[in-house]
Amino acid sequence: MVGDELMARWVGWFAPEVQPFLVPEGSALAELGRAMDARPAAVEWRDTFGIYSPDEGLTCRGLTATEFRALPRDRRAELVRGQRVAGRRLVPSVRAWPGLWGHGIREQADGHRFVWWRDLLEGRELEALVPFVEGGMRRSRHAEVPAEVWRGAQRVLPGAAEQAGRFPAGSGPNCLATVMAASGVSDSSTQWMQREPFEQWLADRTRPGGRDDRPGTVLVWRSPEGLVQHVAVTLGDGWALHKPSQGWMTPVKVLTVAEVLLSARCPGRRLTRRTVL
């Protein structure tokens, strides 16, 4: 459930007044609008559009709807078409939105793709936002967890039930922060937790080993270099809690342990287990 205040924020993050566009460095498109800092950081527009560190030869420019619409159509078409090639998210298909044809989306750019601007989104917030937030991902199953499982987890994971199924107030809180907050580190629930403090918590507050059917087993996936890539924690009876990303669009989810193991599987990652003390 998302309240009105958070939904209003979602609208602003989904269709910000200044939108980022990836364009070739040194091109005429690189002179448009204003420069936008696309370094990795927990800022909502980066998570919305999947822009973190542009590929070599690309730069990020920000345009308002007014600036975008003032461009000649061939320039708009070139700009929007380039976003698909560059990997920017939220360049939907015109064909997929026939209800918007009367609102000019076929004329907005090349006739095949369009951009969500704030006025176009008005009155269609849920229609556009729900598919984006769900994004083909599994829904949280926290409502299916029996009361006795939550009671059993309370001793070692006093912060788990409060987080389950909740969306963050913005981008930032990640899987590391979620597991620490579930264990009772209350001030971590709103942070973009870094590896170093998480590793310290892991060393101080957990011991090696664990069982997936018991509460408090921390599942830790590491890269071949030993760096933490993802974490989750078991609730008991085959359930686990995790946050898929630091993005504003991903809630703290409860899934079966099997589902979490499947979703976190990635070539080269190594899974280890530790138990919360």
PDB file of C-alpha atoms in Angstrom:
ATOM      1  CA  MET A   1       0.000   0.000   0.000  1.00  0.00           C
ATOM      2  CA  VAL A   2       1.374   3.401  -0.997  1.00  0.00           C
ATOM      3  CA  GLY A   3       0.066   6.610   0.597  1.00  0.00           C
ATOM      4  CA  ASP A   4      -0.749   9.810  -1.274  1.00  0.00           C
ATOM      5  CA  GLU A   5       2.430  11.557  -0.132  1.00  0.00           C
ATOM      6  CA  LEU A   6       4.707   8.779  -1.350  1.00  0.00           C
ATOM      7  CA  MET A   7       2.741   8.449  -4.600  1.00  0.00           C
ATOM      8  CA  ALA A   8       3.285  12.165  -5.235  1.00  0.00           C
ATOM      9  CA  ARG A   9       7.029  11.592  -4.813  1.00  0.00           C
ATOM     10  CA  TRP A  10       6.876   8.638  -7.185  1.00  0.00           C
ATOM     11  CA  VAL A  11       5.335  10.851  -9.862  1.00  0.00           C
ATOM     12  CA  GLY A  12       8.177  13.337  -9.463  1.00  0.00           C
ATOM     13  CA  TRP A  13      10.818  10.609  -9.678  1.00  0.00           C
ATOM     14  CA  PHE A  14       9.146   8.837 -12.603  1.00  0.00           C
ATOM     15  CA  ALA A  15       8.661  12.012 -14.647  1.00  0.00           C
ATOM     16  CA  PRO A  16      10.966  14.713 -13.239  1.00  0.00           C
ATOM     17  CA  GLU A  17      10.772  18.247 -14.576  1.00  0.00           C
ATOM     18  CA  VAL A  18      14.311  17.896 -15.902  1.00  0.00           C
ATOM     19  CA  GLN A  19      14.855  14.527 -17.556  1.00  0.00           C
ATOM     20  CA  PRO A  20      18.251  13.001 -18.345  1.00  0.00           C
ATOM     21  CA  PHE A  21      19.233  12.022 -21.879  1.00  0.00           C
ATOM     22  CA  LEU A  22      22.373  10.135 -22.879  1.00  0.00           C
ATOM     23  CA  VAL A  23      24.004  11.687 -25.932  1.00  0.00           C
ATOM     24  CA  PRO A  24      27.341  11.329 -27.767  1.00  0.00           C
ATOM     25  CA  GLU A  25      30.068  13.591 -26.451  1.00  0.00           C
ATOM     26  CA  GLY A  26      31.004  16.311 -28.892  1.00  0.00           C
ATOM     27  CA  SER A  27      27.785  16.007 -30.876  1.00  0.00           C
ATOM     28  CA  ALA A  28      25.208  18.740 -31.428  1.00  0.00           C
ATOM     29  CA  LEU A  29      22.953  16.911 -28.954  1.00  0.00           C
ATOM     30  CA  ALA A  30      25.618  17.397 -26.261  1.00  0.00           C
ATOM     31  CA  GLU A  31      24.944  21.145 -26.432  1.00  0.00           C
ATOM     32  CA  LEU A  32      21.303  20.757 -25.388  1.00  0.00           C
ATOM     33  CA  GLY A  33      19.949  21.617 -21.946  1.00  0.00           C
ATOM     34  CA  ARG A  34      22.305  21.314 -19.022  1.00  0.00           C
ATOM     35  CA  ALA A  35      24.890  18.805 -17.789  1.00  0.00           C
ATOM     36  CA  MET A  36      23.661  16.184 -15.308  1.00  0.00           C
ATOM     37  CA  ASP A  37      26.011  14.344 -12.973  1.00  0.00           C
ATOM     38  CA  ALA A  38      25.566  10.641 -13.653  1.00  0.00           C
ATOM     39  CA  ARG A  39      28.103   9.239 -11.206  1.00  0.00           C
ATOM     40  CA  PRO A  40      26.872   6.286  -9.119  1.00  0.00           C
ATOM     41  CA  ALA A  41      24.897   7.617  -6.163  1.00  0.00           C
ATOM     42  CA  ALA A  42      21.575   7.112  -4.424  1.00  0.00           C
ATOM     43  CA  VAL A  43      19.619   9.755  -6.330  1.00  0.00           C
ATOM     44  CA  GLU A  44      16.139   8.921  -7.549  1.00  0.00           C
ATOM     45  CA  TRP A  45      16.433   9.913 -11.214  1.00  0.00           C
ATOM     46  CA  ARG A  46      19.457   7.675 -11.664  1.00  0.00           C
ATOM     47  CA  ASP A  47      17.452   4.709 -10.421  1.00  0.00           C
ATOM     48  CA  THR A  48      14.401   5.645 -12.494  1.00  0.00           C
ATOM     49  CA  PHE A  49      16.279   5.810 -15.777  1.00  0.00           C
ATOM     50  CA  GLY A  50      19.010   3.311 -14.953  1.00  0.00           C
ATOM     51  CA  ILE A  51      21.719   5.909 -15.562  1.00  0.00           C
ATOM     52  CA  TYR A  52      24.695   5.447 -13.267  1.00  0.00           C
ATOM     53  CA  SER A  53      27.944   5.668 -15.205  1.00  0.00           C
ATOM     54  CA  PRO A  54      27.472   6.397 -18.926  1.00  0.00           C
ATOM     55  CA  ASP A  55      29.389   4.292 -21.400  1.00  0.00           C
ATOM     56  CA  GLU A  56      32.556   5.785 -22.816  1.00  0.00           C
ATOM     57  CA  GLY A  57      31.772   8.464 -25.367  1.00  0.00           C
ATOM     58  CA  LEU A  58      28.414   9.362 -23.837  1.00  0.00           C
ATOM     59  CA  THR A  59      27.436  12.286 -21.641  1.00  0.00           C
ATOM     60  CA  CYS A  60      24.226  13.077 -19.771  1.00  0.00           C
ATOM     61  CA  ARG A  61      22.190  16.188 -20.582  1.00  0.00           C
ATOM     62  CA  GLY A  62      19.029  17.369 -18.842  1.00  0.00           C
ATOM     63  CA  LEU A  63      16.048  18.896 -20.643  1.00  0.00           C
ATOM     64  CA  THR A  64      12.677  20.200 -19.506  1.00  0.00           C
ATOM     65  CA  ALA A  65       9.500  19.378 -21.423  1.00  0.00           C
ATOM     66  CA  THR A  66       9.464  22.908 -22.825  1.00  0.00           C
ATOM     67  CA  GLU A  67      13.043  22.622 -24.067  1.00  0.00           C
ATOM     68  CA  PHE A  68      12.370  19.182 -25.538  1.00  0.00           C
ATOM     69  CA  ARG A  69       9.244  20.286 -27.407  1.00  0.00           C
ATOM     70  CA  ALA A  70      10.980  23.373 -28.776  1.00  0.00           C
ATOM     71  CA  LEU A  71      13.396  21.155 -30.726  1.00  0.00           C
ATOM     72  CA  PRO A  72      12.686  20.321 -34.381  1.00  0.00           C
ATOM     73  CA  ARG A  73      10.989  16.956 -34.692  1.00  0.00           C
ATOM     74  CA  ASP A  74      13.959  15.320 -36.409  1.00  0.00           C
ATOM     75  CA  ARG A  75      16.160  16.355 -33.487  1.00  0.00           C
ATOM     76  CA  ARG A  76      13.611  14.999 -30.969  1.00  0.00           C
ATOM     77  CA  ALA A  77      13.453  11.745 -32.923  1.00  0.00           C
ATOM     78  CA  GLU A  78      17.248  11.445 -32.912  1.00  0.00           C
ATOM     79  CA  LEU A  79      17.371  12.162 -29.190  1.00  0.00           C
ATOM     80  CA  VAL A  80      14.695   9.622 -28.186  1.00  0.00           C
ATOM     81  CA  ARG A  81      15.903   6.942 -30.580  1.00  0.00           C
ATOM     82  CA  GLY A  82      19.375   7.270 -29.096  1.00  0.00           C
ATOM     83  CA  GLN A  83      18.106   6.486 -25.607  1.00  0.00           C
ATOM     84  CA  ARG A  84      17.188   2.952 -26.592  1.00  0.00           C
ATOM     85  CA  VAL A  85      20.661   2.378 -27.996  1.00  0.00           C
ATOM     86  CA  ALA A  86      22.319   3.934 -24.925  1.00  0.00           C
ATOM     87  CA  GLY A  87      20.253   1.826 -22.505  1.00  0.00           C
ATOM     88  CA  ARG A  88      18.252   4.575 -20.817  1.00  0.00           C
ATOM     89  CA  ARG A  89      15.075   3.204 -19.267  1.00  0.00           C
ATOM     90  CA  LEU A  90      11.571   4.631 -19.731  1.00  0.00           C
ATOM     91  CA  VAL A  91      11.416   5.098 -23.478  1.00  0.00           C
ATOM     92  CA  PRO A  92       8.126   3.209 -23.953  1.00  0.00           C
ATOM     93  CA  SER A  93       6.653   1.983 -27.189  1.00  0.00           C
ATOM     94  CA  VAL A  94       3.992   4.152 -28.849  1.00  0.00           C
ATOM     95  CA  ARG A  95       2.225   0.988 -29.994  1.00  0.00           C
ATOM     96  CA  ALA A  96       1.862  -0.185 -26.385  1.00  0.00           C
ATOM     97  CA  TRP A  97      -0.096   2.946 -25.429  1.00  0.00           C
ATOM     98  CA  PRO A  98      -2.911   3.389 -27.982  1.00  0.00           C
ATOM     99  CA  GLY A  99      -4.933   5.349 -25.438  1.00  0.00           C
ATOM    100  CA  LEU A 100      -2.340   8.115 -25.674  1.00  0.00           C
ATOM    101  CA  TRP A 101      -2.272   8.435 -29.455  1.00  0.00           C
ATOM    102  CA  GLY A 102      -4.715  11.303 -29.213  1.00  0.00           C
ATOM    103  CA  HIS A 103      -2.308  13.070 -26.849  1.00  0.00           C
ATOM    104  CA  GLY A 104       0.459  13.414 -29.395  1.00  0.00           C
ATOM    105  CA  ILE A 105       2.837  10.603 -28.498  1.00  0.00           C
ATOM    106  CA  ARG A 106       3.144   9.563 -32.163  1.00  0.00           C
ATOM    107  CA  GLU A 107       4.310  13.061 -33.030  1.00  0.00           C
ATOM    108  CA  GLN A 108       6.504  13.524 -29.951  1.00  0.00           C
ATOM    109  CA  ALA A 109       9.605  11.919 -31.504  1.00  0.00           C
ATOM    110  CA  ASP A 110      10.107   9.221 -34.170  1.00  0.00           C
ATOM    111  CA  GLY A 111       6.603   7.766 -33.933  1.00  0.00           C
ATOM    112  CA  HIS A 112       7.860   4.553 -32.340  1.00  0.00           C
ATOM    113  CA  ARG A 113       9.038   5.651 -28.886  1.00  0.00           C
ATOM    114  CA  PHE A 114       8.062   8.450 -26.521  1.00  0.00           C
ATOM    115  CA  VAL A 115       9.030  10.057 -23.213  1.00  0.00           C
ATOM    116  CA  TRP A 116       6.818  10.385 -20.135  1.00  0.00           C
ATOM    117  CA  TRP A 117       6.538  14.075 -19.298  1.00  0.00           C
ATOM    118  CA  ARG A 118       4.595  15.248 -16.249  1.00  0.00           C
ATOM    119  CA  ASP A 119       1.560  16.573 -18.144  1.00  0.00           C
ATOM    120  CA  LEU A 120       1.273  13.344 -20.134  1.00  0.00           C
ATOM    121  CA  LEU A 121       1.379  11.318 -16.913  1.00  0.00           C
ATOM    122  CA  GLU A 122      -1.368  13.345 -15.215  1.00  0.00           C
ATOM    123  CA  GLY A 123      -4.451  11.196 -14.622  1.00  0.00           C
ATOM    124  CA  ARG A 124      -2.572   8.033 -15.629  1.00  0.00           C
ATOM    125  CA  GLU A 125      -0.256   7.734 -12.651  1.00  0.00           C
ATOM    126  CA  LEU A 126      -1.266   4.248 -11.552  1.00  0.00           C
ATOM    127  CA  GLU A 127      -1.578   2.980 -15.111  1.00  0.00           C
ATOM    128  CA  ALA A 128       2.036   3.923 -15.808  1.00  0.00           C
ATOM    129  CA  LEU A 129       3.677   3.557 -12.416  1.00  0.00           C
ATOM    130  CA  VAL A 130       2.377   0.163 -11.293  1.00  0.00           C
ATOM    131  CA  PRO A 131       3.882  -1.763 -14.257  1.00  0.00           C
ATOM    132  CA  PHE A 132       7.133   0.159 -13.834  1.00  0.00           C
ATOM    133  CA  VAL A 133       7.395  -0.605 -10.125  1.00  0.00           C
ATOM    134  CA  GLU A 134       6.424  -4.244 -10.526  1.00  0.00           C
ATOM    135  CA  GLY A 135       8.749  -4.546 -13.521  1.00  0.00           C
ATOM    136  CA  GLY A 136       8.268  -8.285 -13.928  1.00  0.00           C
ATOM    137  CA  MET A 137       9.490  -8.856 -10.379  1.00  0.00           C
ATOM    138  CA  ARG A 138       7.908 -11.116  -7.798  1.00  0.00           C
ATOM    139  CA  ARG A 139       5.531  -9.445  -5.380  1.00  0.00           C
ATOM    140  CA  SER A 140       6.338  -9.519  -1.693  1.00  0.00           C
ATOM    141  CA  ARG A 141       4.606 -12.419   0.058  1.00  0.00           C
ATOM    142  CA  HIS A 142       4.781 -10.987   3.581  1.00  0.00           C
ATOM    143  CA  ALA A 143       1.008 -11.356   4.047  1.00  0.00           C
ATOM    144  CA  GLU A 144       1.374 -15.130   3.577  1.00  0.00           C
ATOM    145  CA  VAL A 145       3.856 -15.567   6.421  1.00  0.00           C
ATOM    146  CA  PRO A 146       2.124 -17.239   9.406  1.00  0.00           C
ATOM    147  CA  ALA A 147       1.944 -15.267  12.640  1.00  0.00           C
ATOM    148  CA  GLU A 148       3.950 -17.923  14.461  1.00  0.00           C
ATOM    149  CA  VAL A 149       6.846 -17.438  12.017  1.00  0.00           C
ATOM    150  CA  TRP A 150       6.916 -13.699  12.740  1.00  0.00           C
ATOM    151  CA  ARG A 151       6.814 -14.430  16.481  1.00  0.00           C
ATOM    152  CA  GLY A 152       9.678 -16.898  16.133  1.00  0.00           C
ATOM    153  CA  ALA A 153      11.763 -14.389  14.202  1.00  0.00           C
ATOM    154  CA  GLN A 154      11.156 -11.536  16.647  1.00  0.00           C
ATOM    155  CA  ARG A 155      13.908 -12.560  19.066  1.00  0.00           C
ATOM    156  CA  VAL A 156      16.767 -12.336  16.559  1.00  0.00           C
ATOM    157  CA  LEU A 157      15.116 -10.082  13.958  1.00  0.00           C
ATOM    158  CA  PRO A 158      13.125  -7.475  15.891  1.00  0.00           C
ATOM    159  CA  GLY A 159      13.018  -5.100  12.925  1.00  0.00           C
ATOM    160  CA  ALA A 160      11.950  -7.546  10.219  1.00  0.00           C
ATOM    161  CA  ALA A 161       8.164  -7.384  10.470  1.00  0.00           C
ATOM    162  CA  GLU A 162       8.112  -3.578  10.471  1.00  0.00           C
ATOM    163  CA  GLN A 163      10.065  -3.427   7.193  1.00  0.00           C
ATOM    164  CA  ALA A 164       8.306  -6.219   5.318  1.00  0.00           C
ATOM    165  CA  GLY A 165       6.396  -5.021   2.273  1.00  0.00           C
ATOM    166  CA  ARG A 166       7.296  -1.366   2.792  1.00  0.00           C
ATOM    167  CA  PHE A 167       8.646   0.981   0.133  1.00  0.00           C
ATOM    168  CA  PRO A 168      11.466   3.351   1.130  1.00  0.00           C
ATOM    169  CA  ALA A 169      10.935   7.105   1.384  1.00  0.00           C
ATOM    170  CA  GLY A 170      13.383   7.492  -1.491  1.00  0.00           C
ATOM    171  CA  SER A 171      16.374   5.864  -3.140  1.00  0.00           C
ATOM    172  CA  GLY A 172      19.180   4.749  -0.872  1.00  0.00           C
ATOM    173  CA  PRO A 173      18.235   1.909   1.500  1.00  0.00           C
ATOM    174  CA  ASN A 174      19.763  -1.264   0.077  1.00  0.00           C
ATOM    175  CA  CYS A 175      19.983  -4.969   0.892  1.00  0.00           C
ATOM    176  CA  LEU A 176      22.801  -4.435   3.409  1.00  0.00           C
ATOM    177  CA  ALA A 177      20.826  -1.798   5.311  1.00  0.00           C
ATOM    178  CA  THR A 178      17.706  -3.980   5.231  1.00  0.00           C
ATOM    179  CA  VAL A 179      19.366  -6.981   6.859  1.00  0.00           C
ATOM    180  CA  MET A 180      21.045  -4.831   9.510  1.00  0.00           C
ATOM    181  CA  ALA A 181      17.758  -3.061  10.275  1.00  0.00           C
ATOM    182  CA  ALA A 182      15.970  -6.411  10.514  1.00  0.00           C
ATOM    183  CA  SER A 183      18.478  -7.448  13.191  1.00  0.00           C
ATOM    184  CA  GLY A 184      17.667  -4.347  15.244  1.00  0.00           C
ATOM    185  CA  VAL A 185      20.120  -1.729  13.972  1.00  0.00           C
ATOM    186  CA  SER A 186      17.276   0.763  13.666  1.00  0.00           C
ATOM    187  CA  ASP A 187      19.187   3.736  12.240  1.00  0.00           C
ATOM    188  CA  SER A 188      20.319   1.673   9.238  1.00  0.00           C
ATOM    189  CA  SER A 189      16.883   1.298   7.626  1.00  0.00           C
ATOM    190  CA  THR A 190      17.096   4.634   5.780  1.00  0.00           C
ATOM    191  CA  GLN A 191      20.753   4.416   4.744  1.00  0.00           C
ATOM    192  CA  TRP A 192      22.607   3.439   1.626  1.00  0.00           C
ATOM    193  CA  MET A 193      24.791   1.063   3.597  1.00  0.00           C
ATOM    194  CA  GLN A 194      28.351   0.616   2.398  1.00  0.00           C
ATOM    195  CA  ARG A 195      30.300  -2.635   2.457  1.00  0.00           C
ATOM    196  CA  GLU A 196      32.740  -1.658   5.215  1.00  0.00           C
ATOM    197  CA  PRO A 197      30.205  -1.046   8.024  1.00  0.00           C
ATOM    198  CA  PHE A 198      28.224  -4.077   6.917  1.00  0.00           C
ATOM    199  CA  GLU A 199      31.311  -6.292   7.084  1.00  0.00           C
ATOM    200  CA  GLN A 200      32.014  -4.946  10.580  1.00  0.00           C
ATOM    201  CA  TRP A 201      28.454  -5.745  11.657  1.00  0.00           C
ATOM    202  CA  LEU A 202      28.769  -9.205  10.106  1.00  0.00           C
ATOM    203  CA  ALA A 203      31.982  -9.852  12.071  1.00  0.00           C
ATOM    204  CA  ASP A 204      30.599  -8.492  15.352  1.00  0.00           C
ATOM    205  CA  ARG A 205      26.995  -9.710  15.298  1.00  0.00           C
ATOM    206  CA  THR A 206      27.036 -13.050  13.446  1.00  0.00           C
ATOM    207  CA  ARG A 207      28.841 -16.367  13.478  1.00  0.00           C
ATOM    208  CA  PRO A 208      29.689 -18.697  10.570  1.00  0.00           C
ATOM    209  CA  GLY A 209      27.080 -21.156   9.344  1.00  0.00           C
ATOM    210  CA  GLY A 210      23.317 -21.289   9.463  1.00  0.00           C
ATOM    211  CA  ARG A 211      20.194 -23.128   8.377  1.00  0.00           C
ATOM    212  CA  ASP A 212      17.662 -21.842   5.860  1.00  0.00           C
ATOM    213  CA  ASP A 213      14.681 -23.165   7.839  1.00  0.00           C
ATOM    214  CA  ARG A 214      15.560 -21.160  10.965  1.00  0.00           C
ATOM    215  CA  PRO A 215      15.296 -17.408  11.632  1.00  0.00           C
ATOM    216  CA  GLY A 216      18.421 -15.266  11.534  1.00  0.00           C
ATOM    217  CA  THR A 217      20.524 -16.964   8.860  1.00  0.00           C
ATOM    218  CA  VAL A 218      22.198 -14.251   6.797  1.00  0.00           C
ATOM    219  CA  LEU A 219      22.636 -15.272   3.170  1.00  0.00           C
ATOM    220  CA  VAL A 220      25.676 -13.500   1.732  1.00  0.00           C
ATOM    221  CA  TRP A 221      26.547 -13.551  -1.965  1.00  0.00           C
ATOM    222  CA  ARG A 222      30.094 -12.491  -2.854  1.00  0.00           C
ATOM    223  CA  SER A 223      31.982 -11.789  -6.062  1.00  0.00           C
ATOM    224  CA  PRO A 224      35.056 -13.867  -6.987  1.00  0.00           C
ATOM    225  CA  GLU A 225      37.073 -11.075  -5.346  1.00  0.00           C
ATOM    226  CA  GLY A 226      35.177 -11.581  -2.076  1.00  0.00           C
ATOM    227  CA  LEU A 227      33.091  -8.387  -2.219  1.00  0.00           C
ATOM    228  CA  VAL A 228      29.528  -8.526  -0.932  1.00  0.00           C
ATOM    229  CA  GLN A 229      27.086  -8.351  -3.839  1.00  0.00           C
ATOM    230  CA  HIS A 230      23.761  -9.139  -2.157  1.00  0.00           C
ATOM    231  CA  VAL A 231      22.404 -10.250   1.196  1.00  0.00           C
ATOM    232  CA  ALA A 232      19.149 -11.583   2.622  1.00  0.00           C
ATOM    233  CA  VAL A 233      18.066 -13.025   5.957  1.00  0.00           C
ATOM    234  CA  THR A 234      15.851 -15.993   6.772  1.00  0.00           C
ATOM    235  CA  LEU A 235      12.701 -15.634   8.878  1.00  0.00           C
ATOM    236  CA  GLY A 236      12.200 -19.331   9.529  1.00  0.00           C
ATOM    237  CA  ASP A 237       9.974 -22.031   8.027  1.00  0.00           C
ATOM    238  CA  GLY A 238      11.389 -21.418   4.532  1.00  0.00           C
ATOM    239  CA  TRP A 239      10.803 -17.635   4.347  1.00  0.00           C
ATOM    240  CA  ALA A 240      13.392 -14.907   3.769  1.00  0.00           C
ATOM    241  CA  LEU A 241      13.534 -11.107   3.673  1.00  0.00           C
ATOM    242  CA  HIS A 242      15.592  -8.924   1.326  1.00  0.00           C
ATOM    243  CA  LYS A 243      15.558  -5.700  -0.712  1.00  0.00           C
ATOM    244  CA  PRO A 244      16.347  -6.249  -4.396  1.00  0.00           C
ATOM    245  CA  SER A 245      18.054  -2.877  -4.930  1.00  0.00           C
ATOM    246  CA  GLN A 246      18.676   0.579  -3.480  1.00  0.00           C
ATOM    247  CA  GLY A 247      16.017   2.046  -5.796  1.00  0.00           C
ATOM    248  CA  TRP A 248      12.902   3.877  -4.657  1.00  0.00           C
ATOM    249  CA  MET A 249      10.783   1.419  -6.653  1.00  0.00           C
ATOM    250  CA  THR A 250      11.818  -1.729  -4.772  1.00  0.00           C
ATOM    251  CA  PRO A 251      10.189  -2.535  -1.430  1.00  0.00           C
ATOM    252  CA  VAL A 252      11.571  -4.766   1.283  1.00  0.00           C
ATOM    253  CA  LYS A 253      10.297  -8.145   0.118  1.00  0.00           C
ATOM    254  CA  VAL A 254       9.451 -11.412   1.776  1.00  0.00           C
ATOM    255  CA  LEU A 255       9.761 -14.446  -0.479  1.00  0.00           C
ATOM    256  CA  THR A 256      10.468 -18.099   0.038  1.00  0.00           C
ATOM    257  CA  VAL A 257      14.124 -18.912   0.560  1.00  0.00           C
ATOM    258  CA  ALA A 258      14.063 -20.815  -2.737  1.00  0.00           C
ATOM    259  CA  GLU A 259      12.768 -17.719  -4.550  1.00  0.00           C
ATOM    260  CA  VAL A 260      15.432 -15.497  -3.016  1.00  0.00           C
ATOM    261  CA  LEU A 261      18.163 -17.980  -3.891  1.00  0.00           C
ATOM    262  CA  LEU A 262      16.923 -18.071  -7.473  1.00  0.00           C
ATOM    263  CA  SER A 263      16.639 -14.291  -7.815  1.00  0.00           C
ATOM    264  CA  ALA A 264      20.163 -13.693  -6.463  1.00  0.00           C
ATOM    265  CA  ARG A 265      21.809 -16.335  -8.603  1.00  0.00           C
ATOM    266  CA  CYS A 266      24.503 -14.863 -10.839  1.00  0.00           C
ATOM    267  CA  PRO A 267      27.554 -16.392 -12.568  1.00  0.00           C
ATOM    268  CA  GLY A 268      30.632 -16.100 -10.391  1.00  0.00           C
ATOM    269  CA  ARG A 269      28.816 -15.322  -7.149  1.00  0.00           C
ATOM    270  CA  ARG A 270      29.513 -17.492  -4.123  1.00  0.00           C
ATOM    271  CA  LEU A 271      26.913 -17.980  -1.386  1.00  0.00           C
ATOM    272  CA  THR A 272      27.888 -18.246   2.276  1.00  0.00           C
ATOM    273  CA  ARG A 273      25.767 -18.306   5.452  1.00  0.00           C
ATOM    274  CA  ARG A 274      26.144 -16.719   8.853  1.00  0.00           C
ATOM    275  CA  THR A 275      23.810 -16.678  11.867  1.00  0.00           C
ATOM    276  CA  VAL A 276      22.744 -13.574  13.772  1.00  0.00           C
ATOM    277  CA  LEU A 277      23.822 -13.806  17.419  1.00  0.00           C
TER     278      LEU A 277
END
